[in-house]
Short mmCIF file of C-alpha atoms (C1' of nucleotides) in Angstrom, two decimals:
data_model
loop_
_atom_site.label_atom_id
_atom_site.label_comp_id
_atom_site.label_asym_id
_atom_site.label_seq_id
_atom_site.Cartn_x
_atom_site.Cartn_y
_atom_site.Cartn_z
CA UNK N 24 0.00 0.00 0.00
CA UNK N 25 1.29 2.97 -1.21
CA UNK N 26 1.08 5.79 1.40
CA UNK N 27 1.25 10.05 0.14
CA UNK N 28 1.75 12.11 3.24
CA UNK N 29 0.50 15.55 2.85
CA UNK N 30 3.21 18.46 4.89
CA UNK N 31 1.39 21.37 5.75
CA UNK N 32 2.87 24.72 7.66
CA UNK N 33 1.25 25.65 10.55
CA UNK N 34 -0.25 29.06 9.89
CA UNK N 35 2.45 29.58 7.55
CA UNK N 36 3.02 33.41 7.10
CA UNK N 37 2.36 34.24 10.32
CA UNK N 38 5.20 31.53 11.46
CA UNK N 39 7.73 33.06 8.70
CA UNK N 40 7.51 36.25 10.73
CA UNK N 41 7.81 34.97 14.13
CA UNK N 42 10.84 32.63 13.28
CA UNK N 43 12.94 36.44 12.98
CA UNK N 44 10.95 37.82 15.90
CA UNK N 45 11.18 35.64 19.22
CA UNK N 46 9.54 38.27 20.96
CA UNK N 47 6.54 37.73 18.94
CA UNK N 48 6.41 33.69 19.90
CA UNK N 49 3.28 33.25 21.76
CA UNK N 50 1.89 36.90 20.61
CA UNK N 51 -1.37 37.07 18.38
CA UNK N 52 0.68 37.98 15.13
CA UNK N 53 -1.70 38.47 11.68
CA UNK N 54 -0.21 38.95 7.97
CA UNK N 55 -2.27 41.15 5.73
CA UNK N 56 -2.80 41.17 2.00
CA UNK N 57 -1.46 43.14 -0.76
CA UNK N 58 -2.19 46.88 -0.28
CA UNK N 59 -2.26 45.88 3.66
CA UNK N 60 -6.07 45.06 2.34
CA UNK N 61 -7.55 42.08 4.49
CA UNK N 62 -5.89 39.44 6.81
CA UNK N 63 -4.46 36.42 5.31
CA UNK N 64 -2.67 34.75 7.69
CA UNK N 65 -2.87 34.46 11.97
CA UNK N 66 -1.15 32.78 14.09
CA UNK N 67 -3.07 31.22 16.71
CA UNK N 68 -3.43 33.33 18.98
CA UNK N 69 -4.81 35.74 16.43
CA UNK N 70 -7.11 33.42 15.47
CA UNK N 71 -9.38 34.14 18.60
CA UNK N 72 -9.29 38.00 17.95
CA UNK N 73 -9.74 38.30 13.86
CA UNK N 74 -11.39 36.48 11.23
CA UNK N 75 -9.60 35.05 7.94
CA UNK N 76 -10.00 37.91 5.30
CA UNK N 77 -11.38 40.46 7.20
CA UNK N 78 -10.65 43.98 5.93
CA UNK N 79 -8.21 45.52 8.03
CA UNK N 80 -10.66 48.95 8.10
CA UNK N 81 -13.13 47.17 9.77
CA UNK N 82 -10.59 45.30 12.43
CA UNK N 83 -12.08 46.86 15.96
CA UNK N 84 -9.92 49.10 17.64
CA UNK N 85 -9.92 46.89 20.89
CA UNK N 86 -8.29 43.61 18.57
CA UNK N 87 -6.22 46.35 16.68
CA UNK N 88 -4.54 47.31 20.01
CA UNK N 89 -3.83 43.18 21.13
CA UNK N 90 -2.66 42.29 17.33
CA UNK N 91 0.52 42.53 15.73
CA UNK N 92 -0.34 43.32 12.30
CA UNK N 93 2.37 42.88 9.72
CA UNK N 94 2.10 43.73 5.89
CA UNK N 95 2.74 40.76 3.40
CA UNK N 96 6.61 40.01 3.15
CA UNK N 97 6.43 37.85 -0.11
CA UNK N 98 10.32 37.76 0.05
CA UNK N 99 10.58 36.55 3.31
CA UNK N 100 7.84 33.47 2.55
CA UNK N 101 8.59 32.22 -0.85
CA UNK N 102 12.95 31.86 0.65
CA UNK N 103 11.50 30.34 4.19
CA UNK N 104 9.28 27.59 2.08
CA UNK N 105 12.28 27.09 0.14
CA UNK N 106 14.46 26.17 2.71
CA UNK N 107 11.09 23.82 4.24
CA UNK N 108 10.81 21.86 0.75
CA UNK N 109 14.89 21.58 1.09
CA UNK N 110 14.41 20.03 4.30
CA UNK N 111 11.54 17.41 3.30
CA UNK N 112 13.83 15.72 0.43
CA UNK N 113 15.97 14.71 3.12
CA UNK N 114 12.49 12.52 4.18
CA UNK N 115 11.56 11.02 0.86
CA UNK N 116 12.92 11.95 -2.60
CA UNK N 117 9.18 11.95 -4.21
CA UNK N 118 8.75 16.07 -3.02
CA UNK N 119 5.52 17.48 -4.76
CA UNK N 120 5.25 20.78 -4.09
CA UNK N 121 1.30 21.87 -3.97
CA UNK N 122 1.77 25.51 -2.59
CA UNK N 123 3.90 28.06 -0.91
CA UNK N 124 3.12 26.06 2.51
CA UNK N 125 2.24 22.78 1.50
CA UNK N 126 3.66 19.75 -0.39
CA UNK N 127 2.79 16.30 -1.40
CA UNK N 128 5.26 13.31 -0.33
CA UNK N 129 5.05 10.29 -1.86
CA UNK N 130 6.26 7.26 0.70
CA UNK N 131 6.44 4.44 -1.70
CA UNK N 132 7.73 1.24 -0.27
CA UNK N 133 8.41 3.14 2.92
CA UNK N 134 7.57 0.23 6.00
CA UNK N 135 4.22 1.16 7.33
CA UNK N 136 4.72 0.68 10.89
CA UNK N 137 7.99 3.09 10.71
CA UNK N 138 6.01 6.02 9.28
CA UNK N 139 4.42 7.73 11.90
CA UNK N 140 7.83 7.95 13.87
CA UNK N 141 9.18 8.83 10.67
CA UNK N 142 7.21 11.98 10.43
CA UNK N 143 7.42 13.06 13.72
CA UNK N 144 11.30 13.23 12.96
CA UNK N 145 10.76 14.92 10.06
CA UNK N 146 8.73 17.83 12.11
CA UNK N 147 11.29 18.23 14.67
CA UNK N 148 13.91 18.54 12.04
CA UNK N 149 11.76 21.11 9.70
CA UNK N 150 11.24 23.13 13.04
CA UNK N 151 15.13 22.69 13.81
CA UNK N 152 16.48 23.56 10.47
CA UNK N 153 14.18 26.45 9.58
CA UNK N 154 11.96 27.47 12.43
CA UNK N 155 8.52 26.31 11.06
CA UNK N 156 6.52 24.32 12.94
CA UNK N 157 4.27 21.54 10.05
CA UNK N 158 2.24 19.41 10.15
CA UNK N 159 1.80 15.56 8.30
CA UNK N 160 -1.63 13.78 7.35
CA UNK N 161 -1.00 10.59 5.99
CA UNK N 162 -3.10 8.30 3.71
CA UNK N 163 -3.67 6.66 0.42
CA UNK N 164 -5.09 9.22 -1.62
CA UNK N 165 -4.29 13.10 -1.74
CA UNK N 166 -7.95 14.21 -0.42
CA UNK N 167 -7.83 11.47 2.54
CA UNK N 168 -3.99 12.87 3.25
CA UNK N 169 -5.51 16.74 3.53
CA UNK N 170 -8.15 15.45 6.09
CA UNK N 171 -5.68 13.60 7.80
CA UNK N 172 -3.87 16.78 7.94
CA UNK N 173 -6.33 18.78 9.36
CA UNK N 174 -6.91 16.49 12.09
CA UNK N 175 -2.89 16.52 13.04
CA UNK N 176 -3.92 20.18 13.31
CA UNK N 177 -7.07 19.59 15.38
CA UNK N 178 -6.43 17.16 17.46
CA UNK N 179 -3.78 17.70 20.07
CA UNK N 180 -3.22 13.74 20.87
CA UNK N 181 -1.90 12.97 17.23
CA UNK N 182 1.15 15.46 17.97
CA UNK N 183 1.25 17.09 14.69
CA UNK N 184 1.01 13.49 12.45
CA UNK N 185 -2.21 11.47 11.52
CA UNK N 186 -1.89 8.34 9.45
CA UNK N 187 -5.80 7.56 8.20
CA UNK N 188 -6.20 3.77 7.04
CA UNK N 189 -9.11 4.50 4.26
CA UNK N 190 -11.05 1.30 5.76
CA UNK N 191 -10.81 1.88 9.34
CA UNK N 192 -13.51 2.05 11.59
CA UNK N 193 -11.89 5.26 12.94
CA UNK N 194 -11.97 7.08 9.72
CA UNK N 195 -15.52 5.80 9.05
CA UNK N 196 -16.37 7.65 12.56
CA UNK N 197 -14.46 10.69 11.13
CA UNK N 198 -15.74 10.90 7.72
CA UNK N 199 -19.64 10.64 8.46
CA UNK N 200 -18.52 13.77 11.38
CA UNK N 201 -17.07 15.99 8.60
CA UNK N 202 -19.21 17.89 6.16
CA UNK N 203 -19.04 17.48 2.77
CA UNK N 204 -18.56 20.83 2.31
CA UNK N 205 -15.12 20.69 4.57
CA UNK N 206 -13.53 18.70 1.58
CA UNK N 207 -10.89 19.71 -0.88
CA UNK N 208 -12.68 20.40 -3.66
CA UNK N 209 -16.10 20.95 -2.29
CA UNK N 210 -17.56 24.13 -1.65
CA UNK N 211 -20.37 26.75 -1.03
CA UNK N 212 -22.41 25.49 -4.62
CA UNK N 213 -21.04 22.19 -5.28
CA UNK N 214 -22.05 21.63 -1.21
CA UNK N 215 -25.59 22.58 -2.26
CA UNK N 216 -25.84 21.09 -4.79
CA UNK N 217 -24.87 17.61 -3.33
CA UNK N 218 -27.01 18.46 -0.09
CA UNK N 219 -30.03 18.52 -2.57
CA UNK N 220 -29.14 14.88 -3.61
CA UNK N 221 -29.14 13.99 0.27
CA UNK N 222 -25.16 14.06 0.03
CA UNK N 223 -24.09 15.96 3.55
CA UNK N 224 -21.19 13.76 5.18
CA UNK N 225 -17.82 13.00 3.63
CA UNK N 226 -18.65 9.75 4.41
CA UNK N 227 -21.99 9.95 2.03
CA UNK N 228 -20.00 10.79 -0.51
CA UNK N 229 -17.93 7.92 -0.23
CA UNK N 230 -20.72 5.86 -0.10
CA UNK N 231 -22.68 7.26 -3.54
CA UNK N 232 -22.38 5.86 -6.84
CA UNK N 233 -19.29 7.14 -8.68
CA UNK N 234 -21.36 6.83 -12.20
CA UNK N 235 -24.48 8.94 -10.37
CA UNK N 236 -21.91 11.88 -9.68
CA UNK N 237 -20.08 11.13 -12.60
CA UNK N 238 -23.42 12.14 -14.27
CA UNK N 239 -24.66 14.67 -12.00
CA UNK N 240 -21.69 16.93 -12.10
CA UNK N 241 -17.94 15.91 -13.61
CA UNK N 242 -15.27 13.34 -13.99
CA UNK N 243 -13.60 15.86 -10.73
CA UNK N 244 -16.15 14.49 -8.16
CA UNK N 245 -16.41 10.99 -9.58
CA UNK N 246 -12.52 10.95 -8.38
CA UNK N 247 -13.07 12.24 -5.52
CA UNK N 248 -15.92 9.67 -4.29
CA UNK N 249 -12.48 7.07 -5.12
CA UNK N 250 -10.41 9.25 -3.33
CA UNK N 251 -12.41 9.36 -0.36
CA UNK N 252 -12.39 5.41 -0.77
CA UNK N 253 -8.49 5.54 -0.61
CA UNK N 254 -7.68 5.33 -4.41
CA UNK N 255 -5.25 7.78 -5.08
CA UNK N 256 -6.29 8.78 -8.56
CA UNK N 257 -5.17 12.42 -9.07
CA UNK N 258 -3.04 13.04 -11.71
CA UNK N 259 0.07 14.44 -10.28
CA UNK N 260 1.87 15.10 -13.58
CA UNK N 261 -1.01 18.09 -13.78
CA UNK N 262 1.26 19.37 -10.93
CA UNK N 263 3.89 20.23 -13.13
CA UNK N 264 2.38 20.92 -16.54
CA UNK N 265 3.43 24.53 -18.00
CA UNK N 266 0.57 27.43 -17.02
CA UNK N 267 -2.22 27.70 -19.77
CA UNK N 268 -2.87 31.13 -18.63
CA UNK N 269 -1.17 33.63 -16.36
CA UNK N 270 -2.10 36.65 -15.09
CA UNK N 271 -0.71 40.31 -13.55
CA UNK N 272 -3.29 42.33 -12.17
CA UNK N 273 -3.01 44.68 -8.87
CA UNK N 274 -5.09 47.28 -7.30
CA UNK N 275 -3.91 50.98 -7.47
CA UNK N 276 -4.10 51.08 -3.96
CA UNK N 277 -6.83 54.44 -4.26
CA UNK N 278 -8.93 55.41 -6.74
CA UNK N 279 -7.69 56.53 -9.86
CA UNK N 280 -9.89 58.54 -12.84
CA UNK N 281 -6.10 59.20 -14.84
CA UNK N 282 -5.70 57.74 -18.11
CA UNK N 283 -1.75 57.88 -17.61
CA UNK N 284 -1.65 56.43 -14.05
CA UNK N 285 -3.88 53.29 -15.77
CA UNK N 286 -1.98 53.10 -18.75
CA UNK N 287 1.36 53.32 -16.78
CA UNK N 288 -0.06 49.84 -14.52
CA UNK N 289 -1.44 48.70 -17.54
CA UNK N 290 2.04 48.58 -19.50
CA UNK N 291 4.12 47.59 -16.82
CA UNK N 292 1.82 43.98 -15.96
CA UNK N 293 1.63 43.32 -19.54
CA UNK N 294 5.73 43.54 -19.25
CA UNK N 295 5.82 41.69 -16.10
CA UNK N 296 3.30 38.95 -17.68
CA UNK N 297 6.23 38.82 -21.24
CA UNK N 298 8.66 37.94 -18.42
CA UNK N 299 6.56 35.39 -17.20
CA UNK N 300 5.90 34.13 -20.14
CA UNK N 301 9.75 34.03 -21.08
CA UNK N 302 10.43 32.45 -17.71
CA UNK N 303 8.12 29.29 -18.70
CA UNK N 304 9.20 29.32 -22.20
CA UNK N 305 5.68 29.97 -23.29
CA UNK N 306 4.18 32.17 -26.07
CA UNK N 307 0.73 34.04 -26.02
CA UNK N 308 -1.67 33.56 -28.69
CA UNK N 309 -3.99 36.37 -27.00
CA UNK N 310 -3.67 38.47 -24.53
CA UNK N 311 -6.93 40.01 -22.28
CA UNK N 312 -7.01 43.41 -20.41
CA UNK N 313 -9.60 44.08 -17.86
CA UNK N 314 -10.35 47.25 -15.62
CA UNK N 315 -12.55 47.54 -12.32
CA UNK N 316 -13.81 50.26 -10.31
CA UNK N 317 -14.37 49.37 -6.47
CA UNK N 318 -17.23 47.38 -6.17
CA UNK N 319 -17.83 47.93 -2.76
CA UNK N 320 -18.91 51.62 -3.28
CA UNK N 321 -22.10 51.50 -4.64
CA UNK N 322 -22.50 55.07 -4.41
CA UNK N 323 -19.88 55.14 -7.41
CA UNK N 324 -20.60 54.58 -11.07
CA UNK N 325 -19.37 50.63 -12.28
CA UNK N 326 -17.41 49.72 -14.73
CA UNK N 327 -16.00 46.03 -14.82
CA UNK N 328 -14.77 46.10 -18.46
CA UNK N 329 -12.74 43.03 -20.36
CA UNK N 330 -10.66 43.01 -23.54
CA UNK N 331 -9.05 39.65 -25.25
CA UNK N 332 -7.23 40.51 -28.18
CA UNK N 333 -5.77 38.08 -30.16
CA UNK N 334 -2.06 38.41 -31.52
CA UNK N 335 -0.98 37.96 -35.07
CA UNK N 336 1.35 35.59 -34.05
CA UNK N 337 2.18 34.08 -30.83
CA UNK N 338 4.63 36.37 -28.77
CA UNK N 339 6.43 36.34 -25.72
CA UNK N 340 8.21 39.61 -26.56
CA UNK N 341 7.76 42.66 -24.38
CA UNK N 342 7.30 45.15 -26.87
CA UNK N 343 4.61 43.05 -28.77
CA UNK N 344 2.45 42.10 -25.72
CA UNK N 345 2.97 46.14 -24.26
CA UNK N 346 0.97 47.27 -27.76
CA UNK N 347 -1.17 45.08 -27.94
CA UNK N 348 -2.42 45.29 -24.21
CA UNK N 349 -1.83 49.39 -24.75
CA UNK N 350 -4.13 49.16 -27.84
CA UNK N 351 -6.75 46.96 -25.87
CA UNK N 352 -7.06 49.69 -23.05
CA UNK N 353 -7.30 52.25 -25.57
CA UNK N 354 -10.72 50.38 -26.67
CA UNK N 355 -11.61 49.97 -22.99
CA UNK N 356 -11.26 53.13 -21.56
CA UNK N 357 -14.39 55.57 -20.97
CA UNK N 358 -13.79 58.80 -18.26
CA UNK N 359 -15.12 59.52 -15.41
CA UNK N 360 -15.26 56.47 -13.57
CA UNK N 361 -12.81 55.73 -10.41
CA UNK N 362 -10.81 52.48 -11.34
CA UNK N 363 -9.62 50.18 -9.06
CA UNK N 364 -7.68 47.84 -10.79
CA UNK N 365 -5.95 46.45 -13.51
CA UNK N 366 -4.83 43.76 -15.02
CA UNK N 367 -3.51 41.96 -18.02
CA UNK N 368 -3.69 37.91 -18.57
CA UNK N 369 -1.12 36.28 -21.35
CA UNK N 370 -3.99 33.31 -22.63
CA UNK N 371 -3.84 30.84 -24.84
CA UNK N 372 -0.16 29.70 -24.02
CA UNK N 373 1.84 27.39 -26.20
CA UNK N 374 5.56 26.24 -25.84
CA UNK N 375 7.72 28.43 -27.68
CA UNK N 376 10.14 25.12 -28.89
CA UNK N 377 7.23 23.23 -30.24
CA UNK N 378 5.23 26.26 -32.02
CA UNK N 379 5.03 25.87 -35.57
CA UNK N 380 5.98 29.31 -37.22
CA UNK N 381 3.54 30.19 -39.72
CA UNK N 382 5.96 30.08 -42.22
CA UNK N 383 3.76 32.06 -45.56
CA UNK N 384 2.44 34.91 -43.20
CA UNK N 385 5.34 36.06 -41.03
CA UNK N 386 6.15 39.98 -41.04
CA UNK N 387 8.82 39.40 -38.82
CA UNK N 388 12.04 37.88 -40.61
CA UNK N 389 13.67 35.22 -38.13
CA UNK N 390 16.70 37.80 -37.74
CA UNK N 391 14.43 40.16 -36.66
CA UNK N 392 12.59 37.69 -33.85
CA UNK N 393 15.87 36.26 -33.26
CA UNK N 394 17.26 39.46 -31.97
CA UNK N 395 14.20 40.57 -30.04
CA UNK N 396 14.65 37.35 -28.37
CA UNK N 397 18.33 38.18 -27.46
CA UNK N 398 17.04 41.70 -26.07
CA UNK N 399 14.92 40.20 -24.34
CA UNK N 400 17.08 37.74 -22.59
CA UNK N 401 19.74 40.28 -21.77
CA UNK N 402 16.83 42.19 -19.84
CA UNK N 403 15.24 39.21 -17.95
CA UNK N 404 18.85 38.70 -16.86
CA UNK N 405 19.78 42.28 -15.62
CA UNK N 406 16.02 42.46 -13.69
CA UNK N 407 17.12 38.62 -12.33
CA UNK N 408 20.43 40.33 -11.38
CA UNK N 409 19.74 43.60 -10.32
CA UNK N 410 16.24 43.32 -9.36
CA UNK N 411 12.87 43.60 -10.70
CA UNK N 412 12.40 46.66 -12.88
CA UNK N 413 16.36 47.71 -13.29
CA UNK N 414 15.73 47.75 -17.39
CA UNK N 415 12.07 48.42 -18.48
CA UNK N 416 10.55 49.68 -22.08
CA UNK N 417 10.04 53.55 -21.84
CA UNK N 418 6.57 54.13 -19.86
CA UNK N 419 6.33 51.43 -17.91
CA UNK N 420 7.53 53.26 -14.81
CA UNK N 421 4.21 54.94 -14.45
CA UNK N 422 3.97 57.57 -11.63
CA UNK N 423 5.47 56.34 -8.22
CA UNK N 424 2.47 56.57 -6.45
CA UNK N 425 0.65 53.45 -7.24
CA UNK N 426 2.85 51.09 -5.67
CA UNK N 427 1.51 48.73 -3.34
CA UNK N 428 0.74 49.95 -0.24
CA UNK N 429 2.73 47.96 2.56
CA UNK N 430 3.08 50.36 5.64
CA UNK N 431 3.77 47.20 8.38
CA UNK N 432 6.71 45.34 6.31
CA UNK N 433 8.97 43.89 7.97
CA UNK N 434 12.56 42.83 6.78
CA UNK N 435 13.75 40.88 3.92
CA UNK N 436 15.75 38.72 6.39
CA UNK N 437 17.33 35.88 4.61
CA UNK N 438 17.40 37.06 1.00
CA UNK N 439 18.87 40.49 1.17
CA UNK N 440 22.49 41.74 3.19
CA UNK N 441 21.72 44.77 4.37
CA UNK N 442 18.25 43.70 6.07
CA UNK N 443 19.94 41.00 7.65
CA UNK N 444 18.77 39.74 11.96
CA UNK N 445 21.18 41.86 13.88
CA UNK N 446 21.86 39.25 17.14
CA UNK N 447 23.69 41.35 19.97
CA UNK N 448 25.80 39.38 22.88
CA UNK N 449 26.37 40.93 26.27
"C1'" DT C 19 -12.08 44.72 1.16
"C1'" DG C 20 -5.40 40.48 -2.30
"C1'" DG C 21 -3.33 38.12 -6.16
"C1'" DG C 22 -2.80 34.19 -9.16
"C1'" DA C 23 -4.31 30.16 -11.32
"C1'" DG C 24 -7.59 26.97 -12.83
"C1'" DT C 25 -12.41 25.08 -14.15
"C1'" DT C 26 -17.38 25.38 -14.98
"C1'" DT C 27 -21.49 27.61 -16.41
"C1'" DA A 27 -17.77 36.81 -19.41
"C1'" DA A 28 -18.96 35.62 -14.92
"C1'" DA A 29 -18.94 32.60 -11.25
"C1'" DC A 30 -16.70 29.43 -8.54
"C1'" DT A 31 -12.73 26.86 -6.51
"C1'" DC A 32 -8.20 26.52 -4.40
"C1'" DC A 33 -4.25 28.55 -1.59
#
DNA sequence: TGGGAGTTT
DNA sequence: AAACTCC
């Protein structure tokens, strides 16, 4: 029996920030969004004072007072799960990463009866090495793995690992206690929907006929009712597979009514998004812009407009995807309304290697893309080098003031020298 | 009152 | 294009 373990960091962000801050252990410590917008992450303790997501506006003053509040340190996270995924190959070579805070582990062959203590060595030595405190679910199928996990959470007596035998009494028990709705994969609609059909326990679900859900909704929940049965059968390869669509959108942080404040955010995420594509070795066949006012003031006019625009030949190059996403918001935008926030997705992506050029129709001589493609590298390099934004096309600097706002940031402390943790000796 | 990706309707 | 799902 092949086992998957699933590793999931306990309240991850909130964790990164305390592992720098020792005077923070034991403290109610929240991470906000983007733009310091809503929380995203607590720690405990923080847990009893705020709710996920709630706009930081409408935080009461009396929490306000007991929280640490910290703005989003994206740097800080994406190096400390990093060093955590590091740490798990030294468990089990199969490593699938899922997320910034959890991965998939694959224990093939591994003796059954030496797992659990197995895991509980690899927790202390993830805490050791980087300060992160995890925590393992362990089953035969991804979705039985992520309850698992949430119990090692729960439930103080498993001491951070669960191993769930999919034919146990004990997960019987546990299944036909959990909603459906508490599943991966399951949610607000799809819950109602399978409440209508009398499905309300995990443990229903199990139970139903794959080839009734099959019919009822997708081939998605017929897996699931197998996975719930402990039949791993999610395709792990999708894991990997290049991005069919990516996307750079942000809010301006305020309300903006100026075409060149737009068109400055507009041009620098359709750069951003050429990068990305050039990163994955992808091409765009079509590119989409979209603007939004704020549509939580309803005393303000709305405008939620959406552009695709098809390219006349798949691109990846900055200056192609910049005009064409320029000429899209040029179709898009009406005055007078207070935008929010823009973005720009790359769509239709193909690999670059295996395109076939449309050989009769090019206007572009293969010098020509050759050395666009050379440009181009030379830039991803320098903004690899020198950070983000060192060499940019003209105009997409835009005016300063629509950064993201991030008033509570605290410092870059493992990727950058000069914002390194000063430790003083007496 | 987040951002990014994906799927379904 | 909008709605929904995940993290």
């Amino acid at each position: 029996m092949n086992i998957i373990g699933l590793v999931d960091c306990n309240n991850f962000y909130a964790s990164c920030e305390r592992v720098f801050r020792p005077d923070w252990e034991s403290w109610p410590v929240a991470v906000l969004s983007n733009n310091d917008g809503c929380v995203i992450a607590r720690s405990n303790e923080a847990k009893e004072l705020v709710e996920m997501g709630a706009p930081t506006f409408k935080i009461p003053p009396a929490a306000r007072r007991e929280l640490i509040l910290v703005s989003s340190n994206y740097a800080l996270y994406g190096d400390m799960s990093r060093r955590v995924t590091t740490t798990l190959r030294e468990f089990t070579p199969d490593v699938e990463i899922y997320s910034i805070d959890e991965s998939f582990l694959g224990f093939d062959g591994f003796p059954l009866d030496q797992l659990e203590d197995h895991c509980q060595r690899l927790r202390y030595v993830v805490r050791r090495n980087t300060g992160i405190p995890v925590s393992v679910g362990l089953s035969t199928s991804r979705t039985l793995a992520k309850v698992a996990n949430k119990l090692a959470k729960k439930i103080a007596a498993y001491e951070g690992v669960c191993l769930l035998q999919p034919d146990s009494e004990i997960t019987r028990q546990i299944l036909e206690d959990l909603p459906v709705t508490d599943l991966w994969g399951v949610s607000g609609r799809l819950g109602q929907r399978l409440s209508q059909m009398g499905i309300v326990t995990a443990w229903q679900l199990r139970e139903a006929d794959p080839k009734r859900i099959r019919a009822r909704f997708s081939v998605v929940q017929e897996r699931l009712v197998y996975e719930l049965r402990g039949i791993d059968c999610i395709d792990t390869d999708d894991l990997a597979e290049p991005k069919k669509n990516i996307m750079t959108s942000r809010s301006f942080g305020r309300l903006t009514s100026d075409p060149h404040e737009v068109r400055a955010a507009i041009r620098a995420h359709a750069a951003r998004g050429a990068e990305k594509l050039r990163k994955q070795g992808s091409v765009a066949r079509a590119i989409q812009v979209h603007l939004k006012t704020n549509k939580h003031r309803e005393d303000l006019a709305q405008y939620h407009p959406a552009l695709v625009v098809q390219l006349p030949h798949p691109s990846n190059d900055t200056r192609v995807i910049v005009g064409a996403a320029q000429a899209a918001l040029q179709c898009l935008w009406r005055d007078g309304y207070r935008y929010m926030k823009a973005g720009v997705m790359m769509l239709d992506l193909v690999d670059r290697e295996t395109l076939q050029h449309d050989i009769f129709d090019s206007p572009e001589s293969d010098a020509e893309r050759e050395r666009s493609a050379k440009a181009s590298a030379v830039m991803d390099e320098l903004n690899r080098k020198m950070g983000r934004g060192t060499v940019r096309l003209g105009g997409t600097k835009g005016k300063a003031d629509w950064k993201l706002k991030a008033e509570l940031l605290t410092k870059r402390y493992t990727t950058r020298w000069d914002e390194l943790p000063i430790v003083s000796l007496k």
